[in-house]
Amino acid sequence: MAAVATPNELNVYESAEARFEVAADKLGLEEGLYKYLKYPNKEITVYIPVALDNGHFEVFVGYRVHHSIVRGPCKGGIRFAPDVTLDEIRALAAWMTWKCAVVNIPFGGAKGGVICDPSKLSNGELERITRRYTAELTEWIGPERDVPAPDLGTNEQTMAWVMDTYSMHVRHTTTAVVTGKPLDLGGSHGRKEATGRGVMISCDKALTKLGVKRDGCRVIIQGFGNVGSVSALLMHRAGYKIVGVADIHGGLYNEKGFNVPALLDWVYAQGKPLPEFPAGGTKLSAQEVLFQTCDILVPAAVENQITSQNARRVQARILCEGANGPTTAPADAILEQKGVFVIPDILGNAGGVTVSYFEWVQDRQGFFWREGEVNERLQDVMEHSFDEVVRYAEAHGVNNRIAAYMLAIDRVAFALKLRGIYA
Ligand code: GLU
């Protein structure tokens, strides 16, 4: 029988900490700075009373963690999911700090979450949860304090509710309090596609680095939400061959490649389960799809998919992390041994927060950019950051993930030294 992964391996906070420790050690980070950056700045738990449609009250538990404000206001998504924990939100907040530093945008890191299952709640219930959660956080968030965005289980509509609730409390419309808003409410062109576009740009760069052609390059994408589906569509259009896909209902593998626009129509326009796609291939579980033959693997769903128990089975040459934390810390060494070229989450999925930054800039200026301008600037940031991480890895003889952490920690620590500690 296959051994079961140890519980600690699956604690994302410990996974994040393990990488932080290795990187901090390689950097020779002084003890005081190490302690400062290891712990979050602030954490809040909110109990959110909500009237359900059936007339009863329920109390939902929500969190917001500010990891760092050293390089600017906190930035990071809000997730609605049944398995949200404070430890997970802490890890995700720290990842936002490092992610913003890797792409060198002037934000710190934060994350929020509410324990709830959006698939079991009505629109009205979701709106009431969002509004009460936001109201409880009025003093914590703001364009200069902490700027939330969408994450798992939340979307443009959720952000519109956050924006409206915050604006009602401060008595003026404040679009820059959240990003990932609808276009008509101060959203940015290209924000919805940004994470997927960033994934593709990172993959393009990795192929150039490894001297592999893009046309016909086989890609498996796990997850068919915003990040997975946009990555699939953009990469399909660019000439990649999408041979594996998966969502919560299961996975499909087809070595001939999928007609991605037809698959999107099936899942999104017709609302059908992905594994039932008529022109599909072999049905597999969403986990099993990760281990099929391909050149590039894009886990774009949830955490802890590639672990010490299965990393040996990854066949891809390139792993580009569209999700946050899809690979556990013990799996890193196995991937390294196998020679997999890893584009870590804090680089690979940073396209989303990069365009969030553009959205925040546009909201504050009251001047909006064309889609082409947004995409061009995103490309520039992603390509430059990719080059910096790879250069760092080569200069320090470490893998790309540790290089990305080192680059990020170094930037935050440098800013912290310049600011000094207020006492
Ligand atoms: N939730 C996304 C992430 O994890 C986006 C965050 C943002 O745009 O602030 O990167």
Short mmCIF file of C-alpha atoms and ligand atoms in Angstrom, two decimals:
data_model
loop_
_atom_site.label_atom_id
_atom_site.label_comp_id
_atom_site.label_asym_id
_atom_site.label_seq_id
_atom_site.Cartn_x
_atom_site.Cartn_y
_atom_site.Cartn_z
CA MET A 1 0.00 0.00 0.00
CA ALA A 2 1.24 3.50 -0.81
CA ALA A 3 2.52 5.39 2.20
CA VAL A 4 0.49 8.39 3.31
CA ALA A 5 2.09 11.85 3.32
CA THR A 6 2.97 13.05 6.82
CA PRO A 7 0.51 15.60 8.25
CA ASN A 8 3.20 18.27 8.61
CA GLU A 9 4.04 18.08 4.96
CA LEU A 10 0.49 19.15 4.16
CA ASN A 11 0.51 22.14 6.49
CA VAL A 12 1.05 25.00 4.01
CA TYR A 13 2.32 27.31 6.72
CA GLU A 14 5.10 24.85 7.49
CA SER A 15 5.77 24.44 3.76
CA ALA A 16 6.13 28.21 3.35
CA GLU A 17 8.29 28.44 6.46
CA ALA A 18 10.59 25.64 5.32
CA ARG A 19 11.44 27.52 2.10
CA PHE A 20 11.77 30.82 3.98
CA GLU A 21 14.25 29.24 6.36
CA VAL A 22 16.44 27.76 3.63
CA ALA A 23 16.46 31.05 1.70
CA ALA A 24 17.09 33.18 4.80
CA ASP A 25 19.96 30.90 5.77
CA LYS A 26 21.54 31.10 2.30
CA LEU A 27 21.23 34.88 2.42
CA GLY A 28 22.83 34.96 5.88
CA LEU A 29 19.86 37.03 7.08
CA GLU A 30 20.57 38.48 10.52
CA GLU A 31 18.60 37.03 13.41
CA GLY A 32 16.49 40.15 14.07
CA LEU A 33 15.43 40.55 10.45
CA TYR A 34 14.72 36.84 10.27
CA LYS A 35 12.33 37.08 13.21
CA TYR A 36 10.70 40.22 11.85
CA LEU A 37 9.97 38.68 8.47
CA LYS A 38 9.00 35.25 9.71
CA TYR A 39 5.95 36.40 11.68
CA PRO A 40 2.90 38.22 10.33
CA ASN A 41 2.28 41.83 11.21
CA LYS A 42 -1.33 41.40 12.38
CA GLU A 43 -4.07 38.82 12.29
CA ILE A 44 -7.78 39.21 12.84
CA THR A 45 -10.57 36.65 13.22
CA VAL A 46 -14.08 37.88 12.51
CA TYR A 47 -17.33 36.13 13.36
CA ILE A 48 -19.80 36.99 10.65
CA PRO A 49 -23.48 36.69 11.54
CA VAL A 50 -25.60 36.23 8.44
CA ALA A 51 -29.33 35.79 7.88
CA LEU A 52 -29.76 32.78 5.60
CA ASP A 53 -32.49 32.57 2.98
CA ASN A 54 -34.37 30.06 5.14
CA GLY A 55 -34.80 32.68 7.86
CA HIS A 56 -32.21 31.23 10.27
CA PHE A 57 -28.99 32.92 11.34
CA GLU A 58 -25.59 31.40 10.82
CA VAL A 59 -22.20 32.62 12.02
CA PHE A 60 -19.31 32.24 9.58
CA VAL A 61 -15.68 32.53 10.63
CA GLY A 62 -13.39 34.76 8.60
CA TYR A 63 -9.76 35.87 8.78
CA ARG A 64 -7.52 38.59 7.45
CA VAL A 65 -3.76 38.37 7.96
CA HIS A 66 -1.36 41.22 7.25
CA HIS A 67 2.04 39.70 6.77
CA SER A 68 4.04 42.78 5.80
CA ILE A 69 3.69 46.48 5.04
CA VAL A 70 7.42 47.04 4.64
CA ARG A 71 7.34 47.76 0.89
CA GLY A 72 3.86 49.32 0.70
CA PRO A 73 0.21 48.62 1.55
CA CYS A 74 -0.75 45.00 2.11
CA LYS A 75 -2.08 43.19 -0.94
CA GLY A 76 -3.76 39.83 -1.37
CA GLY A 77 -6.92 37.95 -2.16
CA ILE A 78 -9.94 36.80 -0.17
CA ARG A 79 -10.90 33.15 -0.49
CA PHE A 80 -14.22 31.55 0.30
CA ALA A 81 -13.78 27.83 0.87
CA PRO A 82 -14.97 25.22 3.38
CA ASP A 83 -11.44 24.19 4.40
CA VAL A 84 -9.96 27.65 5.06
CA THR A 85 -7.75 27.71 8.18
CA LEU A 86 -5.84 30.49 9.88
CA ASP A 87 -2.56 28.66 9.17
CA GLU A 88 -3.37 28.54 5.49
CA ILE A 89 -4.25 32.25 5.39
CA ARG A 90 -0.98 33.03 7.21
CA ALA A 91 1.01 31.10 4.62
CA LEU A 92 -0.83 32.73 1.74
CA ALA A 93 -0.26 36.19 3.27
CA ALA A 94 3.49 35.56 3.51
CA TRP A 95 3.50 34.26 -0.08
CA MET A 96 1.90 37.54 -1.18
CA THR A 97 4.75 39.50 0.45
CA TRP A 98 7.32 37.43 -1.41
CA LYS A 99 5.34 37.43 -4.66
CA CYS A 100 5.01 41.24 -4.72
CA ALA A 101 8.72 41.54 -3.98
CA VAL A 102 9.71 39.05 -6.72
CA VAL A 103 7.88 41.13 -9.34
CA ASN A 104 9.06 44.29 -7.59
CA ILE A 105 5.71 46.01 -7.12
CA PRO A 106 5.25 48.35 -4.13
CA PHE A 107 3.07 46.20 -1.92
CA GLY A 108 3.38 44.06 1.16
CA GLY A 109 1.40 40.88 1.62
CA ALA A 110 -1.97 39.93 3.08
CA LYS A 111 -4.65 37.31 2.67
CA GLY A 112 -8.18 36.79 3.84
CA GLY A 113 -10.63 33.94 3.93
CA VAL A 114 -14.07 32.94 5.09
CA ILE A 115 -14.94 29.35 5.99
CA CYS A 116 -17.96 28.69 3.80
CA ASP A 117 -18.93 26.68 0.75
CA PRO A 118 -19.93 29.11 -2.01
CA SER A 119 -21.48 26.27 -4.05
CA LYS A 120 -24.05 25.79 -1.28
CA LEU A 121 -24.91 29.46 -0.74
CA SER A 122 -27.26 31.70 -2.69
CA ASN A 123 -26.09 34.92 -4.28
CA GLY A 124 -27.88 36.88 -1.58
CA GLU A 125 -26.19 34.88 1.18
CA LEU A 126 -22.79 35.38 -0.42
CA GLU A 127 -23.46 39.10 -0.69
CA ARG A 128 -24.41 39.34 3.00
CA ILE A 129 -21.31 37.37 4.07
CA THR A 130 -19.10 39.62 1.94
CA ARG A 131 -20.64 42.84 3.17
CA ARG A 132 -20.49 41.94 6.84
CA TYR A 133 -16.93 40.61 6.52
CA THR A 134 -15.93 43.88 4.81
CA ALA A 135 -17.73 46.02 7.39
CA GLU A 136 -15.82 44.24 10.18
CA LEU A 137 -12.57 45.02 8.36
CA THR A 138 -13.26 48.70 7.59
CA GLU A 139 -10.36 49.89 9.74
CA TRP A 140 -8.01 47.26 8.36
CA ILE A 141 -8.42 47.70 4.63
CA GLY A 142 -8.11 50.76 2.35
CA PRO A 143 -6.13 51.90 -0.69
CA GLU A 144 -3.18 52.86 1.54
CA ARG A 145 -3.60 50.03 4.04
CA ASP A 146 -4.60 46.72 2.58
CA VAL A 147 -6.07 46.10 -0.87
CA PRO A 148 -7.95 42.78 -1.25
CA ALA A 149 -8.58 40.95 -4.53
CA PRO A 150 -10.30 37.76 -5.72
CA ASP A 151 -8.99 34.30 -4.90
CA LEU A 152 -10.59 30.84 -4.72
CA GLY A 153 -14.39 31.08 -4.48
CA THR A 154 -14.56 34.86 -4.99
CA ASN A 155 -14.83 36.91 -8.18
CA GLU A 156 -15.49 40.35 -9.69
CA GLN A 157 -18.95 40.50 -8.15
CA THR A 158 -17.53 39.82 -4.68
CA MET A 159 -15.05 42.66 -5.21
CA ALA A 160 -17.86 45.01 -6.29
CA TRP A 161 -19.64 44.26 -2.98
CA VAL A 162 -16.43 44.86 -1.01
CA MET A 163 -15.89 48.16 -2.82
CA ASP A 164 -19.47 49.29 -2.25
CA THR A 165 -19.53 48.32 1.44
CA TYR A 166 -16.21 50.02 2.16
CA SER A 167 -17.33 53.12 0.22
CA MET A 168 -20.57 53.34 2.22
CA HIS A 169 -18.58 53.25 5.45
CA VAL A 170 -16.08 55.92 4.46
CA ARG A 171 -18.82 57.98 2.74
CA HIS A 172 -17.20 58.28 -0.67
CA THR A 173 -16.65 55.93 -3.58
CA THR A 174 -13.22 54.38 -3.17
CA THR A 175 -12.50 52.13 -6.12
CA ALA A 176 -8.83 51.59 -5.17
CA VAL A 177 -9.76 49.64 -2.01
CA VAL A 178 -9.94 46.36 -3.97
CA THR A 179 -8.72 45.04 -7.31
CA GLY A 180 -10.19 42.48 -9.64
CA LYS A 181 -13.36 44.58 -9.90
CA PRO A 182 -15.72 44.64 -12.88
CA LEU A 183 -14.47 46.89 -15.71
CA ASP A 184 -17.36 49.30 -15.20
CA LEU A 185 -16.45 49.87 -11.56
CA GLY A 186 -12.81 50.84 -11.89
CA GLY A 187 -11.54 47.41 -12.92
CA SER A 188 -8.65 47.05 -15.33
CA HIS A 189 -8.58 45.60 -18.79
CA GLY A 190 -6.68 42.35 -18.74
CA ARG A 191 -7.05 41.70 -14.98
CA LYS A 192 -9.29 38.66 -15.39
CA GLU A 193 -6.82 37.05 -17.80
CA ALA A 194 -3.70 38.29 -16.00
CA THR A 195 -2.75 35.24 -13.94
CA GLY A 196 -3.22 32.90 -16.92
CA ARG A 197 -1.33 35.28 -19.18
CA GLY A 198 1.50 35.41 -16.66
CA VAL A 199 1.59 31.60 -16.60
CA MET A 200 1.95 31.54 -20.38
CA ILE A 201 4.65 34.22 -20.42
CA SER A 202 6.61 32.25 -17.80
CA CYS A 203 6.27 29.05 -19.84
CA ASP A 204 7.42 30.88 -22.99
CA LYS A 205 10.48 32.09 -21.14
CA ALA A 206 11.26 28.63 -19.77
CA LEU A 207 11.04 27.12 -23.27
CA THR A 208 13.43 29.72 -24.64
CA LYS A 209 15.80 29.05 -21.76
CA LEU A 210 15.71 25.30 -22.38
CA GLY A 211 15.79 25.66 -26.17
CA VAL A 212 12.43 23.91 -26.71
CA LYS A 213 9.95 24.90 -29.46
CA ARG A 214 6.53 26.17 -28.44
CA ASP A 215 4.54 24.67 -31.29
CA GLY A 216 3.07 21.34 -30.27
CA CYS A 217 4.59 21.52 -26.80
CA ARG A 218 2.37 19.29 -24.62
CA VAL A 219 0.75 20.90 -21.59
CA ILE A 220 -1.32 19.49 -18.73
CA ILE A 221 -3.38 21.93 -16.69
CA GLN A 222 -4.96 20.92 -13.40
CA GLY A 223 -7.80 23.28 -12.48
CA PHE A 224 -10.33 24.90 -14.77
CA GLY A 225 -11.29 27.96 -12.76
CA ASN A 226 -10.06 31.42 -13.70
CA VAL A 227 -6.34 30.59 -13.75
CA GLY A 228 -6.56 27.15 -15.37
CA SER A 229 -9.13 27.98 -18.03
CA VAL A 230 -7.47 31.23 -19.12
CA SER A 231 -4.03 29.58 -19.20
CA ALA A 232 -5.51 26.78 -21.33
CA LEU A 233 -7.14 29.16 -23.79
CA LEU A 234 -4.19 31.52 -24.20
CA MET A 235 -1.70 28.68 -24.50
CA HIS A 236 -3.91 26.82 -26.98
CA ARG A 237 -4.14 29.97 -29.13
CA ALA A 238 -0.38 30.45 -28.94
CA GLY A 239 0.32 26.99 -30.38
CA TYR A 240 0.76 24.85 -27.28
CA LYS A 241 -1.04 21.50 -27.26
CA ILE A 242 -3.25 21.10 -24.18
CA VAL A 243 -3.23 17.33 -23.60
CA GLY A 244 -4.56 17.14 -20.06
CA VAL A 245 -7.18 19.08 -18.11
CA ALA A 246 -8.94 18.64 -14.79
CA ASP A 247 -11.39 20.32 -12.46
CA ILE A 248 -13.07 19.26 -9.22
CA HIS A 249 -15.16 16.68 -11.08
CA GLY A 250 -12.15 14.83 -12.51
CA GLY A 251 -9.61 14.92 -15.31
CA LEU A 252 -9.20 14.09 -18.98
CA TYR A 253 -6.11 13.18 -20.97
CA ASN A 254 -5.88 13.19 -24.75
CA GLU A 255 -2.50 13.05 -26.43
CA LYS A 256 -3.97 14.60 -29.59
CA GLY A 257 -4.78 17.76 -27.66
CA PHE A 258 -8.08 19.41 -26.74
CA ASN A 259 -10.12 21.92 -28.66
CA VAL A 260 -9.97 24.38 -25.75
CA PRO A 261 -12.62 26.87 -27.01
CA ALA A 262 -15.09 23.96 -27.36
CA LEU A 263 -14.17 22.72 -23.88
CA LEU A 264 -14.71 26.20 -22.44
CA ASP A 265 -18.09 26.36 -24.12
CA TRP A 266 -18.97 22.94 -22.67
CA VAL A 267 -17.98 23.86 -19.12
CA TYR A 268 -18.85 27.56 -18.94
CA ALA A 269 -21.62 28.26 -21.52
CA GLN A 270 -23.38 24.89 -21.13
CA GLY A 271 -22.51 24.32 -17.46
CA LYS A 272 -21.59 20.66 -18.04
CA PRO A 273 -19.05 18.62 -16.03
CA LEU A 274 -15.57 18.77 -17.57
CA PRO A 275 -14.95 14.97 -17.58
CA GLU A 276 -18.08 14.44 -19.68
CA PHE A 277 -16.71 16.55 -22.56
CA PRO A 278 -17.85 14.57 -25.64
CA ALA A 279 -14.67 15.04 -27.65
CA GLY A 280 -12.62 14.19 -24.55
CA GLY A 281 -10.01 11.54 -24.00
CA THR A 282 -9.24 9.11 -21.20
CA LYS A 283 -11.01 9.86 -17.92
CA LEU A 284 -8.73 10.13 -14.90
CA SER A 285 -8.92 11.56 -11.42
CA ALA A 286 -7.89 15.20 -11.05
CA GLN A 287 -4.75 13.97 -9.22
CA GLU A 288 -3.82 11.31 -11.73
CA VAL A 289 -3.82 13.79 -14.61
CA LEU A 290 -0.69 15.37 -13.09
CA PHE A 291 1.39 12.30 -13.80
CA GLN A 292 0.65 11.80 -17.49
CA THR A 293 3.12 12.41 -20.30
CA CYS A 294 3.68 16.09 -21.08
CA ASP A 295 6.34 18.75 -21.47
CA ILE A 296 4.78 21.33 -19.16
CA LEU A 297 2.67 20.76 -16.07
CA VAL A 298 0.55 23.62 -14.72
CA PRO A 299 -1.11 22.87 -11.37
CA ALA A 300 -3.67 25.68 -11.22
CA ALA A 301 -6.13 24.39 -8.62
CA VAL A 302 -5.34 24.08 -4.93
CA GLU A 303 -2.46 23.41 -2.54
CA ASN A 304 -0.53 20.21 -1.80
CA GLN A 305 -0.98 18.41 -5.11
CA ILE A 306 2.65 17.39 -5.64
CA THR A 307 4.05 15.80 -2.50
CA SER A 308 6.96 13.61 -1.40
CA GLN A 309 4.67 10.66 -2.12
CA ASN A 310 4.07 11.38 -5.79
CA ALA A 311 6.68 13.89 -7.06
CA ARG A 312 8.68 11.03 -8.60
CA ARG A 313 5.80 10.39 -10.98
CA VAL A 314 5.86 13.87 -12.55
CA GLN A 315 6.86 13.44 -16.18
CA ALA A 316 7.01 17.10 -17.16
CA ARG A 317 10.21 18.91 -18.00
CA ILE A 318 8.75 22.21 -16.77
CA LEU A 319 6.48 22.75 -13.76
CA CYS A 320 4.76 26.14 -13.77
CA GLU A 321 2.73 26.78 -10.63
CA GLY A 322 -0.51 28.61 -11.38
CA ALA A 323 -1.94 27.80 -7.93
CA ASN A 324 -0.46 28.95 -4.64
CA GLY A 325 1.44 26.19 -2.87
CA PRO A 326 0.67 23.23 -5.17
CA THR A 327 4.03 21.63 -4.31
CA THR A 328 5.00 20.71 -0.75
CA ALA A 329 8.46 21.52 0.60
CA PRO A 330 9.67 17.88 0.73
CA ALA A 331 8.66 17.44 -2.92
CA ASP A 332 11.05 20.23 -3.98
CA ALA A 333 14.14 18.05 -3.54
CA ILE A 334 12.64 15.22 -5.61
CA LEU A 335 11.77 17.56 -8.48
CA GLU A 336 15.25 19.02 -8.31
CA GLN A 337 16.83 15.56 -8.47
CA LYS A 338 14.69 14.76 -11.48
CA GLY A 339 15.87 17.95 -13.19
CA VAL A 340 12.39 19.47 -13.48
CA PHE A 341 12.59 23.20 -14.29
CA VAL A 342 10.30 24.73 -11.66
CA ILE A 343 8.64 28.12 -12.06
CA PRO A 344 7.54 28.63 -8.45
CA ASP A 345 4.12 30.06 -7.55
CA ILE A 346 5.52 33.36 -6.30
CA LEU A 347 6.77 33.95 -9.83
CA GLY A 348 4.52 31.81 -12.05
CA ASN A 349 1.18 33.13 -10.80
CA ALA A 350 2.36 36.69 -10.09
CA GLY A 351 0.67 38.01 -13.25
CA GLY A 352 -2.57 38.43 -11.28
CA VAL A 353 -1.19 40.68 -8.59
CA THR A 354 0.88 42.57 -11.16
CA VAL A 355 -2.24 43.63 -13.04
CA SER A 356 -3.92 44.25 -9.67
CA TYR A 357 -1.15 46.77 -9.11
CA PHE A 358 -1.92 48.34 -12.49
CA GLU A 359 -5.60 48.47 -11.53
CA TRP A 360 -4.78 50.23 -8.25
CA VAL A 361 -2.58 52.73 -10.10
CA GLN A 362 -5.32 53.42 -12.67
CA ASP A 363 -7.97 53.86 -9.94
CA ARG A 364 -5.79 56.32 -8.07
CA GLN A 365 -5.03 58.24 -11.26
CA GLY A 366 -8.59 58.07 -12.54
CA PHE A 367 -7.04 57.35 -15.92
CA PHE A 368 -7.47 53.99 -17.59
CA TRP A 369 -5.18 52.13 -19.96
CA ARG A 370 -5.96 50.18 -23.12
CA GLU A 371 -5.79 46.38 -22.91
CA GLY A 372 -2.71 46.32 -25.13
CA GLU A 373 -0.89 48.64 -22.74
CA VAL A 374 -1.78 46.49 -19.73
CA ASN A 375 -0.64 43.30 -21.45
CA GLU A 376 2.57 44.85 -22.67
CA ARG A 377 3.46 46.12 -19.20
CA LEU A 378 2.58 42.74 -17.71
CA GLN A 379 4.82 40.98 -20.22
CA ASP A 380 7.64 43.31 -19.36
CA VAL A 381 7.32 42.70 -15.60
CA MET A 382 6.98 38.92 -15.96
CA GLU A 383 9.90 38.53 -18.35
CA HIS A 384 12.16 40.72 -16.30
CA SER A 385 11.24 38.93 -13.05
CA PHE A 386 11.78 35.53 -14.67
CA ASP A 387 15.25 36.60 -15.80
CA GLU A 388 16.09 37.92 -12.34
CA VAL A 389 15.04 34.71 -10.61
CA VAL A 390 16.94 32.50 -13.04
CA ARG A 391 20.02 34.69 -12.79
CA TYR A 392 19.82 34.57 -9.00
CA ALA A 393 19.50 30.78 -9.09
CA GLU A 394 22.56 30.43 -11.29
CA ALA A 395 24.63 32.93 -9.33
CA HIS A 396 23.87 31.28 -5.98
CA GLY A 397 23.70 27.67 -7.11
CA VAL A 398 20.16 27.16 -5.79
CA ASN A 399 16.91 26.01 -7.40
CA ASN A 400 14.46 28.55 -8.85
CA ARG A 401 12.13 28.42 -5.87
CA ILE A 402 14.82 29.18 -3.33
CA ALA A 403 16.20 31.84 -5.69
CA ALA A 404 12.78 33.52 -5.85
CA TYR A 405 12.52 33.49 -2.05
CA MET A 406 16.07 34.83 -1.70
CA LEU A 407 15.42 37.64 -4.17
CA ALA A 408 12.18 38.54 -2.38
CA ILE A 409 13.55 38.33 1.16
CA ASP A 410 16.57 40.37 0.16
CA ARG A 411 14.34 43.13 -1.26
CA VAL A 412 12.05 43.23 1.77
CA ALA A 413 14.96 43.08 4.22
CA PHE A 414 16.72 45.91 2.39
CA ALA A 415 13.60 48.12 2.57
CA LEU A 416 13.17 47.22 6.23
CA LYS A 417 16.73 48.27 7.04
CA LEU A 418 16.19 51.60 5.28
CA ARG A 419 12.96 52.22 7.18
CA GLY A 420 14.29 51.05 10.53
CA ILE A 421 12.07 49.95 13.38
CA TYR A 422 9.61 52.43 14.86
CA ALA A 423 9.63 52.32 18.62
N1 GLU B 1 -5.34 35.96 -5.23
C1 GLU B 1 -4.33 36.26 -6.19
C2 GLU B 1 -2.99 35.73 -5.75
O1 GLU B 1 -2.91 34.84 -4.93
C3 GLU B 1 -4.29 37.73 -6.56
C4 GLU B 1 -3.94 38.66 -5.47
C5 GLU B 1 -4.09 40.13 -5.83
O2 GLU B 1 -4.30 40.44 -6.98
O3 GLU B 1 -3.97 40.94 -4.90
O4 GLU B 1 -1.97 36.12 -6.25
#
